[in-house]
Amino acid sequence: MKLDSTLVEEGLKKINWAWNFMPVLRSFEEEYQKDQPLKGERICTCLHLEAKTACLLLTLKKLGAEVSAAGSNPLSTQDDVCAALVSKGIFVYSRRGMSTSEYVENLNKALDIEPTIVIDDGADLIALLHTERQNLLPRIRGAAEETTTGVTRLKAMEASDDLSLGVIAVNDAKSKFLFDNRYGTGQSVVDGILRTTNVLIAGKIVVVAGYGWCGRGVAMRMQSLGAKVIVVEVDPHKAFEALMDGHSVMSMKEAAPLGDIFLTLTGNRDVIRREHFEVMKDGAILGNAGHFDVEINKNHLEEMCESKAVSRKNILTYTLKDGRRLHLLAEGRLVNLAAADGHPIEIMDLSFSTQLLCALHIRKKTLEKGVIPVPEEIDRLVMKRKLKTMGVTLEEMTAAQRGYLRSWKE
Amino acid sequence: MKLDSTLVEEGLKKINWAWNFMPVLRSFEEEYQKDQPLKGERICTCLHLEAKTACLLLTLKKLGAEVSAAGSNPLSTQDDVCAALVSKGIFVYSRRGMSTSEYVENLNKALDIEPTIVIDDGADLIALLHTERQNLLPRIRGAAEETTTGVTRLKAMEASDDLSLGVIAVNDAKSKFLFDNRYGTGQSVVDGILRTTNVLIAGKIVVVAGYGWCGRGVAMRMQSLGAKVIVVEVDPHKAFEALMDGHSVMSMKEAAPLGDIFLTLTGNRDVIRREHFEVMKDGAILGNAGHFDVEINKNHLEEMCESKAVSRKNILTYTLKDGRRLHLLAEGRLVNLAAADGHPIEIMDLSFSTQLLCALHIRKKTLEKGVIPVPEEIDRLVMKRKLKTMGVTLEEMTAAQRGYLRSWKE
Amino acid sequence: MKLDSTLVEEGLKKINWAWNFMPVLRSFEEEYQKDQPLKGERICTCLHLEAKTACLLLTLKKLGAEVSAAGSNPLSTQDDVCAALVSKGIFVYSRRGMSTSEYVENLNKALDIEPTIVIDDGADLIALLHTERQNLLPRIRGAAEETTTGVTRLKAMEASDDLSLGVIAVNDAKSKFLFDNRYGTGQSVVDGILRTTNVLIAGKIVVVAGYGWCGRGVAMRMQSLGAKVIVVEVDPHKAFEALMDGHSVMSMKEAAPLGDIFLTLTGNRDVIRREHFEVMKDGAILGNAGHFDVEINKNHLEEMCESKAVSRKNILTYTLKDGRRLHLLAEGRLVNLAAADGHPIEIMDLSFSTQLLCALHIRKKTLEKGVIPVPEEIDRLVMKRKLKTMGVTLEEMTAAQRGYLRSWKE
Amino acid sequence: MKLDSTLVEEGLKKINWAWNFMPVLRSFEEEYQKDQPLKGERICTCLHLEAKTACLLLTLKKLGAEVSAAGSNPLSTQDDVCAALVSKGIFVYSRRGMSTSEYVENLNKALDIEPTIVIDDGADLIALLHTERQNLLPRIRGAAEETTTGVTRLKAMEASDDLSLGVIAVNDAKSKFLFDNRYGTGQSVVDGILRTTNVLIAGKIVVVAGYGWCGRGVAMRMQSLGAKVIVVEVDPHKAFEALMDGHSVMSMKEAAPLGDIFLTLTGNRDVIRREHFEVMKDGAILGNAGHFDVEINKNHLEEMCESKAVSRKNILTYTLKDGRRLHLLAEGRLVNLAAADGHPIEIMDLSFSTQLLCALHIRKKTLEKGVIPVPEEIDRLVMKRKLKTMGVTLEEMTAAQRGYLRSWKE
C-alpha cells in the first residue's frame, strides 16, 4: 500500500479521536507497555478496519507484537485509517470496496505473517486456516473470535470435529455481548439509517428480523424514536419478550406488506426473499445488520428488478417490474459499519480490552483446542476497570451477607 | 377453617376473574381433565394464597390430585380465596397475618397429607422436609420450586450434599423467569406502591437494590413513570447494564441520603440497615420485593425509633429520635403481594402452566435427586401455547436456513 | 352527618398522610395563617371529597373562612375523610354512593351557607346558581373552576350570555393543566386499572379516546407499561401528535374490535356506544376518566345485555346476548377517583395551592363577570414555590440576554 | 455560479430522494400546477439550502413564480443542491462556508429580484428590508417566517413599531411547531451528534439548555438513547415539566462541571460562556441547535484556549491553558443542519406545504402589516392531507356530540 500523507493524517485524526474515548484500553496499555509482554508474538487479525480497531492494533504493537490486519468486510474498511496504520508499522491488507476475490487474497496475505495468535471477526480467517492454510496451524497458540456469527460457525466446526485450534469466544464475554450487541448495535444502526436516508422514524413501521441481543437493541432504539416495531422471530420465548416490550410479532410473510423499513439481524440467510419483496410497499427501505450480506437475498432483487440505480450515497434503488421501488442500504452489508462508523467508541473499548487481555492470556498458555469461554477474571476485570474510569462505586457484600447466600436454613 | 359464605362468594369471584385471564392453564385443564392423570397423587403446596394460585390448585384437583396448601407469606394470604378453596375441597392451612409459629405449624399440617409431589415457593417446605419431617421424604416423587430465592437455597443444599429430593427449578424456566421476574414484578410493585402511598412517581428518586430480573423490571417501570432511578449492585456487569439503561449506580451508603423511595430485590439480608437509615431524608419510603422480610433490617428500625404508628393502610411510620420519619411498607414483606394482588394474572398463567406440566412430568417418572431444570419441551410448549392463544405467528426456518446455521463453510 | 370515631380516625390518618406531600400548600398556610385573610368569607366548594381536597378545605378554614363542601362525584367521596372534615368544623354534604337526587340535594345544602366565594369542579354548582339558586348570586365575589369540562361549560354559558359571575379558570393555569391533566391523570388511571383488574398491561391493546392532556398522559403511561396504544381523535393535529408518539390512530369503529382495554378522556358523551359494543372482543375492559359518566353509553349496555353481575370490586360485567362479556369499571365514572385515590398528592398540591391563592385574590377584589384566567403572578408563584421546596435552581437571564431577546437587529 | 455537472447530478439525486418522502407537497403541486397560480410573482427566499428546501423552491417555480434563494446559514448550504437548483432555473446566491460579508451580500443579491413575496428563516431578510433595502418594501404583498427565532425578532419589530410588512408566522402553525421543533429537531440533532462524534450516548450526562419544543425534543431523544439529561431553564413551568419527564434541572453553573455533552436550544446568546467553560470536564462536547451561532460564546473559547485544532470532521477542539480540551461541533452553528442533513424529510413536507399554501394565500390578498397567524384552514388542510396520505381515519363527532359540547346544562 502506497502512503498518501493526507490520508495518513485523516486516519490519525480519527484514531486519536477514538483513543480519547477508550479509557479502559488506555489503562491496560499503560499498565503493560513497559514489560513488552507480547514481544515475539505475531498476531494476525481480521477485523473491521476503522478507528477503534486501529486503537487495538496499535496497542498490540506497543506491547511488543508484530501485527497483520485484513478487513473483515469490504465496505467497513476505511482507507484513511488503513494508511495511518501502515504509517505506524502495522501490516494492512484491505481497501474499501474490494471484491470478494481480493478479500480472500487479503486474508491469505495477512496469514503470511505466520501468526502465533489469531483474532477473527466472523471466523473467515479460522475457516481458511482449516482449509487452505492448514500448514500454519501448528504454530498458533490460540485464537479469539469477536462475533455471534463467528462463534456459531466455530461451534459447528467443533461439533463436526473440524476445529484444531483453541478459540476464545470473546463474543460471549459479558463485557462484550451484553453491551456491544445491544447498546452498540442499537445506536449504530440508528446512526446508519438516519445519516443514509434522512427519513423520519417517528410514525414509521419498522420490521426487525431477529430478537437476539442485536435485534432487541435495534428494536428498542427504533421504538424510542417513535416507530412502531414488528418483530419476526423463530423462537417462542424471544417472540413473547418482544410482545412484552411493546412490539408486534408476526411472520415475515405477514410483515412484508406492512413495513416501511426492514432490518435483519438473525445470522441466517434469505431472511427477506422473493416472496417478501413481492408484497412490499413502494418505497420500502431494506437494511442488514447481521454479519454477512446474505440476510437480504440480493440475487432475488437482481432477478426481479427492471432497473437499478444509486439514489443517494449508500442507497441502491431497485425498480421492480410493477413499478415499485425497493431501496437497499449499503449493498446489504452491515449498515452500521458500511454506512456509519460502527459501534460507539466506548462499547468497543470494552470488547477490545477483552481482546487484549485474551491475547495476553494466550501468550501465557497455549489453548486446548475447542471453543472456550473468556476467563471469568478477565471478563470481570474489564468491567470493573470500566466502572472505575466512570467513578462508579459498587456495593460490597458484608461477610454476613455472603454467609446468608450460602446457607439454606433461614 | 370455618366457612363464611360471604367470604366464599368473594373468593370465588376473585378466582373466576383470574380464570378469565389464564387461557394457557385453561387449555391444559381442558386437554387433560378427562384422563385424570393426577389420580392418586397427593400434592402439598406452599404458595401465595390468592386468586391465581387458587386456579392452579383447583386445576390440580380437577386432574385427580388431592391437594393441600399452606400460605408462603403471612401477608400474601387472602382469607376469602382460602375460604373458596376450602369450599372446593382443597385442604388449606393459612390465614392473613398469621404469626411465624402459626406459619410453621401450617407448613407441618399441609405436609400431613403425606405428599407424593411438592410445590414450593421459597423452599421452606423442602427445608422442613429435610429437617423435622424427613420421614416423609421416601414417598415423594419430586418437587418444584417457584422462586429465585428458593432455587438459591436449594443449590446451597445441593452443594452441601443436603438435598435428598429431585426438585425442578421452575423459576429457571424461560417461560417463568424471563417474564414473571421482570414484567410481573415490575408491574405489580408499581401497583403496590401507587395504591399504598398515592405519591407522585415522576420526579422522585427511586433507589432499587439489586439489578437482577426483578430489579430491572422495577427500575424500568419506575423510570417510565418519570422517576430517576439509582441502582445499587454488587455485580459489575449488572451495574454497567443499569448505567446503559439510563440509571445511576452507586453504593447504598451513597444512595441513602438521596432517595425518596427505596426498593429491595436482592434475595439477601440487611440490604438497608442502621448506617443507611441514619442518613436518609425525612419522609423516605421503604419497600421490599425480595422473597423474605429481611432485606430491610426491621430490628434496626425498631431500635432507632422513638415511636411508630400506622400512617395509612400498609404503611408503618417509624419516627426516629432526631424527628425524621421513615415509612415502611407492608412490614417489609413483598410489597407487590402484601400490599397489592401480586403478579398480573397473565404472567402467573405461564408460571402455573409450567408448574402443572412439571407435576404431570413428575407423576410419570420419579426425579433423580438434585436441582434439575424444567424439561425443554415443557418450557417451549407453554410458550407456544401462549402465543397461540394470542393469535401470534412465529417465523418458520426453511430447510436451507437450518442447513446454513449448521454449516461453517460459507 | 353522625360521627363515627373510627371513621374520623381513619380519615384523619389519610389527611395527615396527604399533608406530608403537600409542601407548597403547607408553606402558604404557614405564611398566611396568622393574618386570617379569609376571615368573614363563606366558601362553598364542590370537589372530590378525599384526603387531598380535605387539606385545601382545612387550610381555607385555618385562614379564617367558613367552608361548606359537597362531593363532586358519588363514587369519589370517601366517607372517612368526610367524617374527619366534620370533626374539624367543615360543613360536609356527601356520601359515597349517593343517588343523583341526593347529589343535587347536597349541592343545595352546601349552597345554603350563602357563599361569598365558590370553588367548583365540573361547574354543577355554578350551573345550579344560575338556575334554581339565582338569589345567591349577588353575594358572590367570584368563583374558581377546577376542570377542563367545567371550563368548557362555563365558556358555553359565557357565549350564550348566561354567566353572571366572574369565574377563574383554575384548570387553565399552567401550574394545573400542564401537570394535573397529564402526569396526574396518567399515573392515577394506571393505578385505577391495575388495582381493579390485576391484568397485565404489557402486550395489551389499549384504546385511548381523546388525545388532550389527559389522554396523552394515559397513553404515555400505558405505552411505557408495554401496551400498544390506539388513539381515537377528532382533531387532525392531535391525531398526528399521537402518531409521532408511537401510537396508532383510527376511528372508534375501527378500534372497537381490536382493543383489550378502552379508556375515554374526551369530555364528550357517547364516545363508546352500541355500534362499538357490537363488535368488541369477549372480555374487553371499559373505563372512563373524563369528568362525567356519559362517555361510555351505559344505557346501550343495559339494553344489549342478557345479564350483568359484579365480577370483582368496581367491575360490573355485562353479558351480551351473544355470550360476549364486557367489563365496565367503576360504573363508568372517573376510574382514577372511583376505583383509586385520584391524582397523586404532589400534583394536587399545585392545583390546590393555586385554588387557595385564587380565593385570596377574590377576597381582595370582586371579579368582573366572565371566565377569566388565573393571574400570571399566582401561576408563577405556585410553581416557583414548588421548585424551591425541591431545591431546584432556575437559570437566571443576564441583562445582556434580556436585551438580546428584545432587539431585532442582530 | 458556474455549473459542475457532477455537482448537479449529485444535487438532483438528493432532491429526488427527498421528493419521495414529501407526499403532501407533491399532492398540492399536482392539484395546482395546471392553473399556474403564482404566475407573475417574484419570490425571494432565505432558507437552509438543502434537498428538502429545494423541493419547495422547485414547486414554487412549477406553480409559476420566479424564485431567488439565499442560504440562511453558511454551513447549512449544500453546494450540490445549489447547483441542481441553478440547473432548474432558480436564482441561487449561497455557498457552503461563505463569510459573514458574503452572506449579507447574498441576501442583497437575492433581494434584487424585487420580490412580491418573501419567505424568510431567522428574519435576516426582513430585517435587511427594513434597514438598507426599504425601497423594496412597497412591492411586497407579504412575507412568511419559518422559525421561532425569526418570529421573536419580528414581534420585537412589531412592538417597537418597526414592522412595515404583513408576515405570516409559519413557525406558529400547529402543522409546523408541534412537529418540526420537537420531532424534527429531536431526531436530527441525534443524527448530527452520532455521525460527528461516534460516542456512546447511553450512560452519558447530556445538558440541554432550553426546554421549549426544540429542547424537549432533543431531551426526549437523548433520554431514550440512555443518557441522563440535565435541563437548564429560566421558566419555572418548563423546568417542572422537565422534572416530570424524568430529567434533572439546575442552573448552567451547576451543570457545567457535570455534563459530557452540552446542547443549546434557547434562541438566546451566551448561554454557555467563560464561567461555564472554566469548570467543565476535560473532553466535554459542545453543540448548538438554536438558530444563531451565539448561544455558545466562541469568543470566550478563543480567548481561553492555548491552541485549537480540527479533531474530526465538524469538530474543533480547543485546548485550554490548564490542558482541558473542549470539543465544539460545527463551529457552534446548528449541529443538525451543519453536521447532518437537517430535519427529517417528512417533517419539512408539513412545514413547506404550509409555506406553499401561505404563498398562495398572500398571492390572493396582500397582507395587512404585522405578525399574523397562519390561517386556521391552511393549518388544518395541511394536517388532514398528511393523515390522508398515511391512510389514517379521524373520528367524526355526531351531531348530538357537537350539541353536547355547546350546551352547559347537563
XYZ file of N, CA, C and O in Angstrom, chain C residues 239-356:
472
model
N -54.157 14.089 16.410
C -54.001 12.742 15.854
C -52.572 12.519 15.371
O -51.968 11.474 15.619
N -52.011 13.515 14.728
C -50.657 13.342 14.208
C -49.628 13.326 15.340
O -48.639 12.600 15.282
N -49.882 14.107 16.382
C -49.009 14.003 17.558
C -49.013 12.585 18.123
O -47.971 12.056 18.497
N -50.196 12.000 18.160
C -50.280 10.621 18.665
C -49.438 9.686 17.799
O -48.725 8.819 18.303
N -49.508 9.873 16.496
C -48.688 9.052 15.594
C -47.204 9.264 15.874
O -46.421 8.319 15.930
N -46.813 10.521 16.050
C -45.402 10.828 16.317
C -44.942 10.216 17.644
O -43.769 9.905 17.820
N -45.882 10.070 18.573
C -45.541 9.492 19.869
C -45.529 7.971 19.840
O -45.362 7.323 20.876
N -45.720 7.396 18.653
C -45.600 5.943 18.519
C -46.907 5.182 18.632
O -46.910 3.955 18.651
N -48.023 5.914 18.723
C -49.311 5.239 18.820
C -49.922 5.032 17.436
O -49.514 5.653 16.460
N -50.925 4.169 17.357
C -51.752 4.066 16.156
C -52.925 5.020 16.304
O -53.308 5.360 17.418
N -53.484 5.432 15.185
C -54.656 6.311 15.223
C -55.708 5.752 14.281
O -55.381 5.366 13.145
N -56.928 5.687 14.752
C -58.035 5.261 13.881
C -59.358 5.717 14.494
O -59.380 6.317 15.566
N -60.447 5.435 13.803
C -61.761 5.767 14.348
C -62.158 4.712 15.383
O -61.605 3.618 15.413
N -63.118 5.053 16.235
C -63.566 4.097 17.252
C -64.162 2.859 16.589
O -63.996 1.753 17.079
N -64.808 3.075 15.464
C -65.386 1.944 14.726
C -64.299 0.934 14.350
O -64.493 -0.281 14.457
N -63.167 1.445 13.905
C -62.069 0.545 13.540
C -61.388 -0.057 14.773
O -60.919 -1.195 14.751
N -61.306 0.734 15.834
C -60.582 0.282 17.029
C -61.381 -0.711 17.862
O -60.805 -1.564 18.549
N -62.707 -0.602 17.786
C -63.555 -1.384 18.693
C -63.256 -2.884 18.671
O -63.137 -3.504 19.726
N -63.111 -3.502 17.496
C -62.861 -4.950 17.513
C -61.429 -5.328 17.916
O -61.127 -6.500 18.062
N -60.536 -4.339 18.050
C -59.129 -4.635 18.319
C -58.740 -4.504 19.790
O -57.815 -5.181 20.256
N -59.418 -3.653 20.526
C -58.945 -3.287 21.852
C -59.174 -4.336 22.923
O -60.158 -5.079 22.895
N -58.230 -4.386 23.883
C -58.408 -5.190 25.091
C -58.953 -4.319 26.220
O -59.708 -4.771 27.055
N -58.499 -3.072 26.232
C -58.919 -2.117 27.256
C -59.274 -0.812 26.547
O -58.544 -0.381 25.659
N -60.395 -0.204 26.926
C -60.828 1.071 26.338
C -60.910 2.125 27.434
O -61.512 1.882 28.473
N -60.329 3.299 27.169
C -60.377 4.378 28.149
C -60.819 5.665 27.455
O -60.253 6.039 26.430
N -61.818 6.330 28.026
C -62.331 7.559 27.407
C -61.908 8.775 28.223
O -62.037 8.796 29.444
N -61.400 9.790 27.521
C -60.986 11.036 28.188
C -61.247 12.201 27.245
O -60.347 12.950 26.875
N -62.518 12.366 26.855
C -62.826 13.336 25.806
C -63.608 14.542 26.306
O -63.590 15.582 25.664
N -64.349 14.405 27.406
C -65.262 15.461 27.809
C -66.550 15.454 26.996
O -67.384 16.342 27.130
N -66.707 14.448 26.153
C -67.910 14.370 25.335
C -68.749 13.162 25.771
O -68.371 12.417 26.667
N -69.881 12.973 25.143
C -70.767 11.862 25.512
C -70.795 10.801 24.417
O -70.457 11.077 23.266
N -71.193 9.599 24.779
C -71.435 8.526 23.797
C -70.203 8.215 22.950
O -70.326 7.851 21.777
N -69.050 8.378 23.528
C -67.814 8.131 22.791
C -67.721 6.642 22.433
O -67.283 6.275 21.353
N -68.184 5.810 23.361
C -68.316 4.377 23.063
C -69.783 4.032 23.215
O -70.392 4.328 24.252
N -70.342 3.444 22.173
C -71.792 3.246 22.151
C -72.146 1.939 21.450
O -71.262 1.192 21.058
N -73.417 1.714 21.273
C -73.943 0.447 20.759
C -73.121 -0.110 19.587
O -72.678 -1.259 19.609
N -72.914 0.713 18.573
C -72.225 0.217 17.371
C -70.823 -0.300 17.690
O -70.293 -1.151 16.989
N -70.234 0.240 18.736
C -68.898 -0.217 19.130
C -68.973 -1.470 19.996
O -68.217 -2.418 19.805
N -69.899 -1.463 20.955
C -70.065 -2.654 21.796
C -70.323 -3.888 20.927
O -69.884 -4.984 21.240
N -71.040 -3.659 19.841
C -71.454 -4.794 18.999
C -70.286 -5.578 18.415
O -70.424 -6.752 18.095
N -69.140 -4.923 18.258
C -68.018 -5.604 17.596
C -66.814 -5.843 18.501
O -65.762 -6.274 18.048
N -66.980 -5.543 19.796
C -65.851 -5.736 20.704
C -65.564 -7.207 20.964
O -66.423 -8.059 20.812
N -64.301 -7.447 21.391
C -63.904 -8.800 21.763
C -64.532 -9.202 23.095
O -64.779 -8.353 23.950
N -64.773 -10.480 23.251
C -65.187 -11.011 24.543
C -64.124 -10.649 25.582
O -62.928 -10.829 25.360
N -64.564 -10.101 26.697
C -63.619 -9.806 27.780
C -63.040 -8.405 27.755
O -62.169 -8.089 28.572
N -63.490 -7.569 26.823
C -62.969 -6.205 26.776
C -63.291 -5.463 28.072
O -64.340 -5.683 28.681
N -62.359 -4.603 28.468
C -62.479 -3.836 29.711
C -62.718 -2.377 29.349
O -62.014 -1.822 28.508
N -63.723 -1.745 29.993
C -64.120 -0.383 29.637
C -63.980 0.545 30.830
O -64.559 0.281 31.887
N -63.248 1.625 30.663
C -63.109 2.576 31.757
C -63.200 4.000 31.255
O -62.848 4.289 30.115
N -63.646 4.891 32.115
C -63.753 6.299 31.761
C -62.905 7.132 32.707
O -62.847 6.865 33.900
N -62.214 8.117 32.159
C -61.507 9.062 33.023
C -61.838 10.499 32.628
O -61.104 11.425 32.956
N -62.928 10.676 31.908
C -63.464 12.004 31.648
C -64.383 12.379 32.814
O -64.749 11.523 33.635
N -64.790 13.641 32.858
C -65.458 14.095 34.077
C -66.778 13.381 34.367
O -67.029 12.948 35.483
N -67.637 13.287 33.374
C -68.975 12.712 33.628
C -69.061 11.257 33.156
O -68.280 10.835 32.295
N -70.033 10.547 33.693
C -70.180 9.124 33.372
C -71.034 8.908 32.133
O -71.817 7.978 32.070
N -70.844 9.793 31.133
C -71.642 9.675 29.913
C -70.778 9.301 28.703
O -71.294 9.161 27.597
N -69.491 9.167 28.912
C -68.607 8.912 27.766
C -68.811 7.488 27.228
O -68.774 7.253 26.026
N -69.000 6.566 28.138
C -69.382 5.205 27.754
C -70.897 5.110 27.951
O -71.386 5.307 29.059
N -71.619 4.828 26.901
C -73.080 4.854 26.981
C -73.604 3.618 27.727
O -73.721 2.530 27.156
N -73.932 3.832 29.004
C -74.397 2.713 29.829
C -75.799 2.262 29.452
O -76.134 1.093 29.621
N -76.568 3.182 28.952
C -77.924 2.783 28.541
C -77.853 1.720 27.452
O -78.606 0.746 27.469
N -76.965 1.919 26.525
C -76.820 0.923 25.461
C -76.395 -0.424 26.033
O -76.907 -1.464 25.628
N -75.470 -0.399 26.972
C -75.043 -1.664 27.588
C -76.221 -2.352 28.277
O -76.403 -3.568 28.154
N -77.017 -1.546 28.984
C -78.177 -2.120 29.679
C -79.130 -2.772 28.682
O -79.646 -3.864 28.907
N -79.331 -2.077 27.559
C -80.270 -2.610 26.568
C -79.737 -3.861 25.872
O -80.490 -4.748 25.498
N -78.438 -3.909 25.699
C -77.854 -5.010 24.926
C -77.594 -6.263 25.758
O -77.401 -7.343 25.202
N -77.560 -6.120 27.082
C -77.090 -7.261 27.879
C -78.204 -8.241 28.225
O -79.373 -7.889 28.327
N -77.799 -9.480 28.387
C -78.701 -10.536 28.842
C -78.714 -10.559 30.366
O -79.737 -10.777 30.992
N -77.534 -10.342 30.941
C -77.426 -10.305 32.401
C -76.224 -9.452 32.759
O -75.389 -9.165 31.919
N -76.159 -9.051 34.037
C -74.986 -8.321 34.496
C -74.704 -8.715 35.933
O -75.620 -9.114 36.666
N -73.458 -8.633 36.325
C -73.089 -9.038 37.676
C -71.753 -8.399 38.032
O -70.942 -8.112 37.165
N -71.561 -8.178 39.338
C -70.284 -7.665 39.809
C -69.264 -8.794 39.777
O -69.441 -9.826 40.423
N -68.180 -8.606 39.006
C -67.171 -9.651 38.873
C -66.092 -9.542 39.931
O -65.479 -10.522 40.322
N -65.836 -8.325 40.323
C -64.775 -8.027 41.262
C -65.080 -6.610 41.717
O -65.818 -5.890 41.062
N -64.515 -6.180 42.775
C -64.790 -4.842 43.278
C -64.607 -3.809 42.155
O -63.575 -3.832 41.473
N -65.610 -2.985 41.943
C -65.548 -1.942 40.911
C -65.560 -2.454 39.473
O -65.230 -1.717 38.559
N -65.930 -3.724 39.274
C -66.087 -4.244 37.910
C -67.494 -4.811 37.749
O -67.875 -5.744 38.450
N -68.237 -4.211 36.827
C -69.572 -4.719 36.520
C -69.485 -5.378 35.149
O -69.101 -4.737 34.171
N -69.828 -6.673 35.094
C -69.702 -7.404 33.842
C -71.061 -7.539 33.173
O -72.002 -8.073 33.769
N -71.152 -7.025 31.942
C -72.370 -7.173 31.142
C -72.189 -8.371 30.215
O -71.237 -8.391 29.429
N -73.080 -9.339 30.311
C -73.025 -10.463 29.389
C -74.049 -10.213 28.281
O -75.244 -10.078 28.547
N -73.555 -10.097 27.061
C -74.445 -9.755 25.947
C -75.166 -10.997 25.435
O -74.863 -12.120 25.825
N -76.101 -10.754 24.556
C -76.928 -11.876 24.107
C -76.117 -12.938 23.366
O -76.441 -14.113 23.380
N -75.043 -12.517 22.723
C -74.208 -13.494 22.006
C -73.138 -14.110 22.905
O -72.249 -14.806 22.426
N -73.223 -13.857 24.189
C -72.291 -14.509 25.111
C -71.049 -13.699 25.434
O -70.343 -14.015 26.386
N -70.760 -12.685 24.640
C -69.586 -11.871 24.948
C -69.799 -11.115 26.253
O -70.908 -10.678 26.561
N -68.685 -10.947 26.991
C -68.760 -10.222 28.252
C -67.964 -8.930 28.148
O -66.836 -8.922 27.680
N -68.555 -7.833 28.567
C -67.864 -6.537 28.602
C -67.805 -6.083 30.056
O -68.813 -6.096 30.753
N -66.591 -5.725 30.487
C -66.379 -5.383 31.893
C -66.302 -3.872 32.057
O -65.359 -3.247 31.586
N -67.262 -3.278 32.729
C -67.279 -1.832 32.942
C -66.698 -1.506 34.315
O -67.153 -2.034 35.331
N -65.710 -0.615 34.330
C -65.062 -0.256 35.585
C -65.789 0.914 36.247
O -66.170 1.880 35.572
N -65.973 0.820 37.555
C -66.457 1.933 38.380
C -67.708 2.590 37.808
O -67.864 3.811 37.849
N -68.590 1.766 37.251
C -69.867 2.255 36.710
C -69.690 3.346 35.660
O -70.575 4.186 35.473
N -68.538 3.360 35.024
C -68.316 4.376 34.008
C -67.951 5.734 34.566
O -67.858 6.716 33.830
N -67.766 5.810 35.888
C -67.309 7.067 36.483
C -65.784 7.108 36.481
O -65.115 6.106 36.280
N -65.251 8.286 36.709
C -63.800 8.505 36.732
C -63.047 7.359 37.408
O -63.029 7.242 38.638
N -62.396 6.553 36.637
C -61.808 5.333 37.181
C -60.678 5.647 38.150
O -60.423 4.892 39.091
N -60.008 6.763 37.958
C -58.897 7.093 38.857
C -59.394 7.621 40.206
O -58.671 7.561 41.192
N -60.609 8.093 40.242
C -61.133 8.588 41.513
C -62.051 7.572 42.167
O -62.004 7.373 43.368
N -62.854 6.906 41.351
C -63.824 5.985 41.917
C -63.191 4.647 42.260
O -63.658 3.943 43.147
N -62.114 4.288 41.567
C -61.501 2.984 41.811
C -60.059 3.109 42.268
O -59.335 2.134 42.318
N -59.629 4.329 42.574
C -58.298 4.528 43.153
C -58.386 5.798 44.011
O -59.482 6.203 44.382
N -57.276 6.412 44.325
C -57.313 7.578 45.215
C -57.151 8.897 44.483
O -56.782 9.902 45.077
N -57.426 8.902 43.162
C -57.317 10.151 42.417
C -55.865 10.503 42.167
O -54.964 9.685 42.334
N -55.674 11.743 41.770
C -54.333 12.187 41.403
C -53.328 11.992 42.537
O -53.694 12.067 43.708
N -52.065 11.818 42.158
C -51.024 11.781 43.181
C -51.052 13.069 44.002
O -51.394 14.148 43.499
N -50.652 12.938 45.230
C -50.771 14.047 46.183
C -50.036 15.301 45.704
O -50.581 16.401 45.734
N -48.799 15.128 45.249
C -47.965 16.285 44.909
C -48.575 17.113 43.778
O -48.331 18.314 43.688
N -49.310 16.455 42.897
C -49.973 17.153 41.799
C -51.073 18.063 42.337
O -51.218 19.214 41.928
N -51.842 17.520 43.285
C -52.936 18.316 43.830
C -52.399 19.435 44.713
O -53.070 20.443 44.908
N -51.193 19.263 45.212
C -50.559 20.339 45.973
C -50.475 21.596 45.101
O -50.717 22.715 45.569
N -50.166 21.396 43.822
C -50.081 22.533 42.892
C -51.467 23.114 42.598
O -51.673 24.321 42.661
N -52.405 22.233 42.253
C -53.750 22.709 41.905
C -54.388 23.436 43.076
O -54.988 24.498 42.922
N -54.258 22.851 44.264
C -54.977 23.415 45.408
C -54.260 24.643 45.968
O -54.908 25.526 46.534
N -52.954 24.720 45.789
C -52.275 25.965 46.159
C -52.742 27.086 45.241
O -52.940 28.219 45.680
N -52.954 26.756 43.982
C -53.496 27.739 43.050
C -54.909 28.137 43.479
O -55.255 29.330 43.476
N -55.712 27.159 43.846
C -57.069 27.463 44.340
C -57.002 28.385 45.555
O -57.758 29.355 45.653
N -56.113 28.091 46.465
C -56.007 28.909 47.671
C -55.661 30.357 47.311
O -56.309 31.300 47.782
